[in-house]
Amino acid sequence: MHILIAPDSFKESLSATKVAEAIKKGFSKVYPQAGYDLIPLGDGGEGTVKSLMQALSLDGTQTWVTGPFGDKIKVSYAVKDDLAVFEMAEIVGLASIPHERRSPLFIKTQGVGELIVELVQNGVKRIFIGVGGSASHDGGIGMAAGLGVKFYNRAGKEVEAIGAHIGEIVSFSTEDMLVDLSQVRIDLVTDVENPLCGPAGATFVFAGQKGLASAEFELVDKKMESFYKLVNPMLLDLAGAGAGGGMAAGPMSLS
């Protein structure tokens, strides 16, 4: 008998690798003579890079980007030739944020954009981004800010790119973009089909588990909707755009 074990991670508990090892340990007690293949999987969240490293023979490396609270953090990603893979969760992962500091509207995702900039400047032409397991809820504006996009309120003042301010934005500028993405393909890796807004959208389905109070859902959802009516209304109903606190819509709005 040969047994294939291919699990995903258990959120905030075990990595996909440790889940696979635990399952093998249990099966081995009943089927000690069986052969086992362990292939940990990723759904866009934790473990995605490790899974793709094995499948695509990528090399792991590290760099520094802005973390969820504005300080510099070291993050890992995988690369080979002009292909790179990284996880949003590596930069703003929910599992890395203490419960008392979970406030998704104030988590900074600038580091996601910074990493994209570094990869493109290093010659990468195709990027896979796992957008699961994030602690943020900003509709992708933090990522865009990391790329050099600037956002402005009605008074013409620049707005900090965090979810708490998305409802203040009335205009934006891409004039100071740090890299040209026109020749770069960005593939978003996710296992959800939730749209940006509405009852099945990013706010109502995922923001609560990140620390947002349910009493805020309706207002936050309306602010997200208002912003994307400004940016690209077609993205509001796009399946999967709500992944990563709406970050999945970010690269598409810049394409």
PDB file of C-alpha atoms in Angstrom:
ATOM      1  CA  MET A   1       0.000   0.000   0.000  1.00  0.00           C
ATOM      2  CA  HIS A   2       1.180   3.495  -0.818  1.00  0.00           C
ATOM      3  CA  ILE A   3      -0.390   6.528   0.876  1.00  0.00           C
ATOM      4  CA  LEU A   4      -0.243  10.112  -0.374  1.00  0.00           C
ATOM      5  CA  ILE A   5      -0.627  12.764   2.336  1.00  0.00           C
ATOM      6  CA  ALA A   6      -1.239  16.256   0.920  1.00  0.00           C
ATOM      7  CA  PRO A   7      -2.731  18.579   3.572  1.00  0.00           C
ATOM      8  CA  ASP A   8      -2.972  22.333   3.899  1.00  0.00           C
ATOM      9  CA  SER A   9      -1.940  24.089   7.115  1.00  0.00           C
ATOM     10  CA  PHE A  10      -4.227  24.422  10.139  1.00  0.00           C
ATOM     11  CA  LYS A  11      -4.706  28.170  10.647  1.00  0.00           C
ATOM     12  CA  GLU A  12      -2.715  29.569  13.601  1.00  0.00           C
ATOM     13  CA  SER A  13      -1.899  26.030  14.700  1.00  0.00           C
ATOM     14  CA  LEU A  14       0.217  23.777  12.478  1.00  0.00           C
ATOM     15  CA  SER A  15       2.084  24.269   9.229  1.00  0.00           C
ATOM     16  CA  ALA A  16       1.166  22.031   6.302  1.00  0.00           C
ATOM     17  CA  THR A  17       4.426  20.135   6.805  1.00  0.00           C
ATOM     18  CA  LYS A  18       3.689  19.421  10.465  1.00  0.00           C
ATOM     19  CA  VAL A  19       0.116  18.391   9.618  1.00  0.00           C
ATOM     20  CA  ALA A  20       1.453  15.928   7.049  1.00  0.00           C
ATOM     21  CA  GLU A  21       3.934  14.520   9.556  1.00  0.00           C
ATOM     22  CA  ALA A  22       1.226  14.120  12.200  1.00  0.00           C
ATOM     23  CA  ILE A  23      -1.076  12.323   9.761  1.00  0.00           C
ATOM     24  CA  LYS A  24       1.738  10.001   8.729  1.00  0.00           C
ATOM     25  CA  LYS A  25       2.478   9.236  12.370  1.00  0.00           C
ATOM     26  CA  GLY A  26      -1.148   8.251  12.952  1.00  0.00           C
ATOM     27  CA  PHE A  27      -1.450   6.165   9.783  1.00  0.00           C
ATOM     28  CA  SER A  28       1.850   4.415  10.517  1.00  0.00           C
ATOM     29  CA  LYS A  29       0.406   2.945  13.685  1.00  0.00           C
ATOM     30  CA  VAL A  30      -2.247   1.163  11.616  1.00  0.00           C
ATOM     31  CA  TYR A  31      -0.303   0.626   8.384  1.00  0.00           C
ATOM     32  CA  PRO A  32       3.352   0.308   9.448  1.00  0.00           C
ATOM     33  CA  GLN A  33       4.392  -1.405   6.210  1.00  0.00           C
ATOM     34  CA  ALA A  34       2.901   1.204   3.883  1.00  0.00           C
ATOM     35  CA  GLY A  35       4.928   3.639   1.823  1.00  0.00           C
ATOM     36  CA  TYR A  36       4.243   7.336   2.322  1.00  0.00           C
ATOM     37  CA  ASP A  37       4.590  10.450   0.168  1.00  0.00           C
ATOM     38  CA  LEU A  38       4.201  13.746   2.019  1.00  0.00           C
ATOM     39  CA  ILE A  39       3.302  16.713  -0.190  1.00  0.00           C
ATOM     40  CA  PRO A  40       2.292  19.738   1.939  1.00  0.00           C
ATOM     41  CA  LEU A  41       0.023  22.109   0.021  1.00  0.00           C
ATOM     42  CA  GLY A  42      -0.670  25.846   0.161  1.00  0.00           C
ATOM     43  CA  ASP A  43      -3.937  27.700  -0.447  1.00  0.00           C
ATOM     44  CA  GLY A  44      -2.390  31.118  -0.885  1.00  0.00           C
ATOM     45  CA  GLY A  45      -1.653  31.514   2.820  1.00  0.00           C
ATOM     46  CA  GLU A  46       1.104  30.071   4.976  1.00  0.00           C
ATOM     47  CA  GLY A  47       3.002  27.257   3.276  1.00  0.00           C
ATOM     48  CA  THR A  48       2.304  28.316  -0.303  1.00  0.00           C
ATOM     49  CA  VAL A  49       5.887  29.341  -1.050  1.00  0.00           C
ATOM     50  CA  LYS A  50       7.293  26.157   0.418  1.00  0.00           C
ATOM     51  CA  SER A  51       4.934  24.089  -1.715  1.00  0.00           C
ATOM     52  CA  LEU A  52       5.811  25.936  -4.922  1.00  0.00           C
ATOM     53  CA  MET A  53       9.536  25.869  -4.138  1.00  0.00           C
ATOM     54  CA  GLN A  54       9.413  22.092  -4.276  1.00  0.00           C
ATOM     55  CA  ALA A  55       7.197  21.931  -7.357  1.00  0.00           C
ATOM     56  CA  LEU A  56       9.102  24.554  -9.380  1.00  0.00           C
ATOM     57  CA  SER A  57      12.642  23.963  -8.028  1.00  0.00           C
ATOM     58  CA  LEU A  58      12.934  27.517  -6.731  1.00  0.00           C
ATOM     59  CA  ASP A  59      15.644  28.940  -4.491  1.00  0.00           C
ATOM     60  CA  GLY A  60      14.771  30.567  -1.181  1.00  0.00           C
ATOM     61  CA  THR A  61      16.134  33.980  -0.217  1.00  0.00           C
ATOM     62  CA  GLN A  62      15.351  36.898   2.104  1.00  0.00           C
ATOM     63  CA  THR A  63      15.050  40.673   2.102  1.00  0.00           C
ATOM     64  CA  TRP A  64      13.826  43.571   4.250  1.00  0.00           C
ATOM     65  CA  VAL A  65      10.485  45.376   3.795  1.00  0.00           C
ATOM     66  CA  THR A  66       8.102  47.491   5.870  1.00  0.00           C
ATOM     67  CA  GLY A  67       6.163  45.327   8.311  1.00  0.00           C
ATOM     68  CA  PRO A  68       2.568  45.516   9.575  1.00  0.00           C
ATOM     69  CA  PHE A  69       3.382  48.193  12.166  1.00  0.00           C
ATOM     70  CA  GLY A  70       5.753  50.301  10.087  1.00  0.00           C
ATOM     71  CA  ASP A  71       9.037  48.784  11.223  1.00  0.00           C
ATOM     72  CA  LYS A  72      11.404  46.906   8.922  1.00  0.00           C
ATOM     73  CA  ILE A  73      11.108  43.113   8.963  1.00  0.00           C
ATOM     74  CA  LYS A  74      13.002  40.315   7.237  1.00  0.00           C
ATOM     75  CA  VAL A  75      10.860  38.234   4.889  1.00  0.00           C
ATOM     76  CA  SER A  76      11.445  35.127   2.807  1.00  0.00           C
ATOM     77  CA  TYR A  77      10.530  34.485  -0.794  1.00  0.00           C
ATOM     78  CA  ALA A  78      11.495  32.106  -3.598  1.00  0.00           C
ATOM     79  CA  VAL A  79      12.989  32.911  -6.972  1.00  0.00           C
ATOM     80  CA  LYS A  80      14.460  31.316 -10.075  1.00  0.00           C
ATOM     81  CA  ASP A  81      15.520  33.239 -13.167  1.00  0.00           C
ATOM     82  CA  ASP A  82      12.675  35.707 -13.887  1.00  0.00           C
ATOM     83  CA  LEU A  83      10.081  33.935 -11.695  1.00  0.00           C
ATOM     84  CA  ALA A  84       9.392  34.759  -8.028  1.00  0.00           C
ATOM     85  CA  VAL A  85       6.913  33.574  -5.405  1.00  0.00           C
ATOM     86  CA  PHE A  86       6.012  35.136  -2.066  1.00  0.00           C
ATOM     87  CA  GLU A  87       3.199  35.137   0.481  1.00  0.00           C
ATOM     88  CA  MET A  88       1.319  38.174   1.720  1.00  0.00           C
ATOM     89  CA  ALA A  89       1.181  36.266   5.024  1.00  0.00           C
ATOM     90  CA  GLU A  90       4.977  36.425   5.247  1.00  0.00           C
ATOM     91  CA  ILE A  91       4.679  40.214   5.525  1.00  0.00           C
ATOM     92  CA  VAL A  92       1.319  40.791   7.259  1.00  0.00           C
ATOM     93  CA  GLY A  93       0.300  37.300   8.367  1.00  0.00           C
ATOM     94  CA  LEU A  94      -2.483  36.996  10.924  1.00  0.00           C
ATOM     95  CA  ALA A  95      -0.604  34.270  12.779  1.00  0.00           C
ATOM     96  CA  SER A  96       2.292  36.675  13.432  1.00  0.00           C
ATOM     97  CA  ILE A  97       0.120  39.396  14.993  1.00  0.00           C
ATOM     98  CA  PRO A  98      -0.619  39.137  18.744  1.00  0.00           C
ATOM     99  CA  HIS A  99      -4.347  39.119  19.519  1.00  0.00           C
ATOM    100  CA  GLU A 100      -4.126  42.411  21.386  1.00  0.00           C
ATOM    101  CA  ARG A 101      -2.628  44.135  18.312  1.00  0.00           C
ATOM    102  CA  ARG A 102      -5.075  42.840  15.719  1.00  0.00           C
ATOM    103  CA  SER A 103      -6.660  45.864  14.109  1.00  0.00           C
ATOM    104  CA  PRO A 104      -7.033  45.150  10.375  1.00  0.00           C
ATOM    105  CA  LEU A 105      -7.818  48.725   9.360  1.00  0.00           C
ATOM    106  CA  PHE A 106      -4.459  49.901  10.731  1.00  0.00           C
ATOM    107  CA  ILE A 107      -2.198  47.093   9.510  1.00  0.00           C
ATOM    108  CA  LYS A 108       0.253  48.361   6.888  1.00  0.00           C
ATOM    109  CA  THR A 109       0.677  46.364   3.666  1.00  0.00           C
ATOM    110  CA  GLN A 110       3.243  48.692   2.112  1.00  0.00           C
ATOM    111  CA  GLY A 111       5.814  45.904   2.323  1.00  0.00           C
ATOM    112  CA  VAL A 112       3.918  43.877  -0.273  1.00  0.00           C
ATOM    113  CA  GLY A 113       4.446  46.629  -2.824  1.00  0.00           C
ATOM    114  CA  GLU A 114       8.045  47.147  -1.736  1.00  0.00           C
ATOM    115  CA  LEU A 115       8.816  43.489  -2.380  1.00  0.00           C
ATOM    116  CA  ILE A 116       7.220  43.673  -5.834  1.00  0.00           C
ATOM    117  CA  VAL A 117       9.418  46.700  -6.599  1.00  0.00           C
ATOM    118  CA  GLU A 118      12.575  44.877  -5.524  1.00  0.00           C
ATOM    119  CA  LEU A 119      11.704  41.806  -7.570  1.00  0.00           C
ATOM    120  CA  VAL A 120      10.973  43.801 -10.726  1.00  0.00           C
ATOM    121  CA  GLN A 121      14.163  45.836 -10.302  1.00  0.00           C
ATOM    122  CA  ASN A 122      16.033  42.519 -10.093  1.00  0.00           C
ATOM    123  CA  GLY A 123      14.637  41.380 -13.432  1.00  0.00           C
ATOM    124  CA  VAL A 124      11.642  39.300 -12.361  1.00  0.00           C
ATOM    125  CA  LYS A 125       8.906  39.155 -15.018  1.00  0.00           C
ATOM    126  CA  ARG A 126       6.398  36.817 -13.391  1.00  0.00           C
ATOM    127  CA  ILE A 127       5.320  36.931  -9.743  1.00  0.00           C
ATOM    128  CA  PHE A 128       3.056  34.553  -7.848  1.00  0.00           C
ATOM    129  CA  ILE A 129       1.601  36.142  -4.691  1.00  0.00           C
ATOM    130  CA  GLY A 130      -0.219  34.065  -2.087  1.00  0.00           C
ATOM    131  CA  VAL A 131      -2.896  36.360  -0.676  1.00  0.00           C
ATOM    132  CA  GLY A 132      -4.331  34.207   2.116  1.00  0.00           C
ATOM    133  CA  GLY A 133      -3.837  34.407   5.874  1.00  0.00           C
ATOM    134  CA  SER A 134      -3.437  38.181   6.083  1.00  0.00           C
ATOM    135  CA  ALA A 135      -4.147  40.400   9.093  1.00  0.00           C
ATOM    136  CA  SER A 136      -4.991  43.433   6.963  1.00  0.00           C
ATOM    137  CA  HIS A 137      -8.120  44.886   5.386  1.00  0.00           C
ATOM    138  CA  ASP A 138      -7.221  47.793   3.125  1.00  0.00           C
ATOM    139  CA  GLY A 139      -8.403  46.945  -0.376  1.00  0.00           C
ATOM    140  CA  GLY A 140      -4.823  46.831  -1.628  1.00  0.00           C
ATOM    141  CA  ILE A 141      -4.022  50.515  -1.116  1.00  0.00           C
ATOM    142  CA  GLY A 142      -1.045  49.748   1.116  1.00  0.00           C
ATOM    143  CA  MET A 143       0.460  47.523  -1.543  1.00  0.00           C
ATOM    144  CA  ALA A 144      -0.144  50.266  -4.114  1.00  0.00           C
ATOM    145  CA  ALA A 145       1.577  52.826  -1.867  1.00  0.00           C
ATOM    146  CA  GLY A 146       4.601  50.545  -1.677  1.00  0.00           C
ATOM    147  CA  LEU A 147       4.715  50.698  -5.477  1.00  0.00           C
ATOM    148  CA  GLY A 148       4.685  54.494  -5.376  1.00  0.00           C
ATOM    149  CA  VAL A 149       0.980  55.279  -5.794  1.00  0.00           C
ATOM    150  CA  LYS A 150      -0.225  58.313  -3.824  1.00  0.00           C
ATOM    151  CA  PHE A 151      -3.763  58.827  -2.493  1.00  0.00           C
ATOM    152  CA  TYR A 152      -5.473  62.152  -1.736  1.00  0.00           C
ATOM    153  CA  ASN A 153      -8.511  63.382   0.201  1.00  0.00           C
ATOM    154  CA  ARG A 154     -10.955  66.178  -0.710  1.00  0.00           C
ATOM    155  CA  ALA A 155      -8.563  68.791   0.653  1.00  0.00           C
ATOM    156  CA  GLY A 156      -5.852  67.574  -1.707  1.00  0.00           C
ATOM    157  CA  LYS A 157      -3.732  66.216   1.128  1.00  0.00           C
ATOM    158  CA  GLU A 158      -1.994  62.863   0.835  1.00  0.00           C
ATOM    159  CA  VAL A 159      -3.735  60.090   2.786  1.00  0.00           C
ATOM    160  CA  GLU A 160      -1.881  57.340   4.631  1.00  0.00           C
ATOM    161  CA  ALA A 161      -2.558  54.091   2.782  1.00  0.00           C
ATOM    162  CA  ILE A 162      -4.274  52.010   5.464  1.00  0.00           C
ATOM    163  CA  GLY A 163      -7.772  50.588   5.567  1.00  0.00           C
ATOM    164  CA  ALA A 164      -8.961  53.142   8.113  1.00  0.00           C
ATOM    165  CA  HIS A 165      -8.538  55.906   5.521  1.00  0.00           C
ATOM    166  CA  ILE A 166      -9.878  54.235   2.388  1.00  0.00           C
ATOM    167  CA  GLY A 167     -13.174  56.109   2.699  1.00  0.00           C
ATOM    168  CA  GLU A 168     -11.378  59.478   2.602  1.00  0.00           C
ATOM    169  CA  ILE A 169      -9.763  58.906  -0.785  1.00  0.00           C
ATOM    170  CA  VAL A 170     -11.190  60.870  -3.704  1.00  0.00           C
ATOM    171  CA  SER A 171      -8.219  60.774  -6.082  1.00  0.00           C
ATOM    172  CA  PHE A 172      -4.897  59.066  -6.623  1.00  0.00           C
ATOM    173  CA  SER A 173      -1.745  59.444  -8.700  1.00  0.00           C
ATOM    174  CA  THR A 174       0.486  56.833 -10.347  1.00  0.00           C
ATOM    175  CA  GLU A 175       3.014  59.400 -11.595  1.00  0.00           C
ATOM    176  CA  ASP A 176       5.606  58.327  -9.021  1.00  0.00           C
ATOM    177  CA  MET A 177       5.317  54.573  -9.604  1.00  0.00           C
ATOM    178  CA  LEU A 178       8.706  53.059  -8.801  1.00  0.00           C
ATOM    179  CA  VAL A 179       8.571  50.351 -11.471  1.00  0.00           C
ATOM    180  CA  ASP A 180       6.817  49.690 -14.768  1.00  0.00           C
ATOM    181  CA  LEU A 181       4.462  46.728 -14.363  1.00  0.00           C
ATOM    182  CA  SER A 182       3.300  46.652 -17.974  1.00  0.00           C
ATOM    183  CA  GLN A 183       5.706  43.825 -18.827  1.00  0.00           C
ATOM    184  CA  VAL A 184       5.262  41.957 -15.539  1.00  0.00           C
ATOM    185  CA  ARG A 185       2.703  39.218 -14.981  1.00  0.00           C
ATOM    186  CA  ILE A 186       1.336  38.969 -11.438  1.00  0.00           C
ATOM    187  CA  ASP A 187      -0.623  35.827 -10.544  1.00  0.00           C
ATOM    188  CA  LEU A 188      -2.614  35.844  -7.306  1.00  0.00           C
ATOM    189  CA  VAL A 189      -2.865  32.534  -5.458  1.00  0.00           C
ATOM    190  CA  THR A 190      -6.041  32.095  -3.400  1.00  0.00           C
ATOM    191  CA  ASP A 191      -8.650  29.468  -2.611  1.00  0.00           C
ATOM    192  CA  VAL A 192     -11.577  31.866  -2.139  1.00  0.00           C
ATOM    193  CA  GLU A 193     -14.010  33.352  -4.659  1.00  0.00           C
ATOM    194  CA  ASN A 194     -15.407  36.129  -2.486  1.00  0.00           C
ATOM    195  CA  PRO A 195     -15.951  39.511  -4.149  1.00  0.00           C
ATOM    196  CA  LEU A 196     -14.766  42.784  -2.666  1.00  0.00           C
ATOM    197  CA  CYS A 197     -18.042  43.931  -1.126  1.00  0.00           C
ATOM    198  CA  GLY A 198     -21.498  42.837  -0.056  1.00  0.00           C
ATOM    199  CA  PRO A 199     -22.683  40.011   2.240  1.00  0.00           C
ATOM    200  CA  ALA A 200     -20.210  37.561   0.690  1.00  0.00           C
ATOM    201  CA  GLY A 201     -17.421  40.120   0.421  1.00  0.00           C
ATOM    202  CA  ALA A 202     -14.122  40.683   2.183  1.00  0.00           C
ATOM    203  CA  THR A 203     -15.508  42.651   5.124  1.00  0.00           C
ATOM    204  CA  PHE A 204     -18.496  40.540   6.120  1.00  0.00           C
ATOM    205  CA  VAL A 205     -16.775  37.183   5.638  1.00  0.00           C
ATOM    206  CA  PHE A 206     -13.168  37.705   6.730  1.00  0.00           C
ATOM    207  CA  ALA A 207     -12.675  40.965   8.661  1.00  0.00           C
ATOM    208  CA  GLY A 208     -14.182  39.607  11.875  1.00  0.00           C
ATOM    209  CA  GLN A 209     -11.556  36.902  12.247  1.00  0.00           C
ATOM    210  CA  LYS A 210      -8.908  39.612  11.884  1.00  0.00           C
ATOM    211  CA  GLY A 211     -10.267  41.656  14.775  1.00  0.00           C
ATOM    212  CA  LEU A 212     -12.826  44.014  13.225  1.00  0.00           C
ATOM    213  CA  ALA A 213     -15.977  44.454  15.332  1.00  0.00           C
ATOM    214  CA  SER A 214     -19.157  43.290  13.610  1.00  0.00           C
ATOM    215  CA  ALA A 215     -20.765  46.677  14.308  1.00  0.00           C
ATOM    216  CA  GLU A 216     -18.260  48.197  11.859  1.00  0.00           C
ATOM    217  CA  PHE A 217     -18.859  45.791   8.978  1.00  0.00           C
ATOM    218  CA  GLU A 218     -21.507  47.785   7.122  1.00  0.00           C
ATOM    219  CA  LEU A 219     -19.636  51.106   7.206  1.00  0.00           C
ATOM    220  CA  VAL A 220     -16.288  49.552   6.281  1.00  0.00           C
ATOM    221  CA  ASP A 221     -17.912  47.651   3.426  1.00  0.00           C
ATOM    222  CA  LYS A 222     -19.487  50.845   2.074  1.00  0.00           C
ATOM    223  CA  LYS A 223     -16.142  52.659   2.205  1.00  0.00           C
ATOM    224  CA  MET A 224     -14.464  49.834   0.287  1.00  0.00           C
ATOM    225  CA  GLU A 225     -17.257  49.946  -2.286  1.00  0.00           C
ATOM    226  CA  SER A 226     -16.965  53.726  -2.629  1.00  0.00           C
ATOM    227  CA  PHE A 227     -13.228  53.491  -3.246  1.00  0.00           C
ATOM    228  CA  TYR A 228     -13.518  50.855  -5.952  1.00  0.00           C
ATOM    229  CA  LYS A 229     -16.299  52.754  -7.686  1.00  0.00           C
ATOM    230  CA  LEU A 230     -13.629  55.441  -8.051  1.00  0.00           C
ATOM    231  CA  VAL A 231     -10.838  53.083  -9.117  1.00  0.00           C
ATOM    232  CA  ASN A 232     -12.547  50.399 -11.213  1.00  0.00           C
ATOM    233  CA  PRO A 233     -16.222  49.483 -10.629  1.00  0.00           C
ATOM    234  CA  MET A 234     -15.802  46.274 -12.638  1.00  0.00           C
ATOM    235  CA  LEU A 235     -13.698  44.813  -9.826  1.00  0.00           C
ATOM    236  CA  LEU A 236     -16.571  45.001  -7.322  1.00  0.00           C
ATOM    237  CA  ASP A 237     -18.187  41.816  -8.622  1.00  0.00           C
ATOM    238  CA  LEU A 238     -15.038  39.952  -9.597  1.00  0.00           C
ATOM    239  CA  ALA A 239     -14.743  36.536  -7.939  1.00  0.00           C
ATOM    240  CA  GLY A 240     -11.705  36.318  -5.656  1.00  0.00           C
ATOM    241  CA  ALA A 241     -11.098  40.070  -5.475  1.00  0.00           C
ATOM    242  CA  GLY A 242     -11.954  40.031  -1.764  1.00  0.00           C
ATOM    243  CA  ALA A 243      -9.017  37.783  -0.853  1.00  0.00           C
ATOM    244  CA  GLY A 244      -6.392  39.215   1.476  1.00  0.00           C
ATOM    245  CA  GLY A 245      -8.645  41.972   2.796  1.00  0.00           C
ATOM    246  CA  GLY A 246      -9.277  43.113  -0.753  1.00  0.00           C
ATOM    247  CA  MET A 247      -5.578  43.075  -1.610  1.00  0.00           C
ATOM    248  CA  ALA A 248      -6.320  40.748  -4.517  1.00  0.00           C
ATOM    249  CA  ALA A 249      -8.040  43.623  -6.309  1.00  0.00           C
ATOM    250  CA  GLY A 250      -4.995  45.873  -5.968  1.00  0.00           C
ATOM    251  CA  PRO A 251      -2.785  44.495  -8.763  1.00  0.00           C
ATOM    252  CA  MET A 252      -5.798  44.216 -11.060  1.00  0.00           C
ATOM    253  CA  SER A 253      -6.669  47.880 -10.524  1.00  0.00           C
ATOM    254  CA  LEU A 254      -3.164  48.833 -11.654  1.00  0.00           C
ATOM    255  CA  SER A 255      -3.142  46.622 -14.745  1.00  0.00           C
TER     256      SER A 255
END
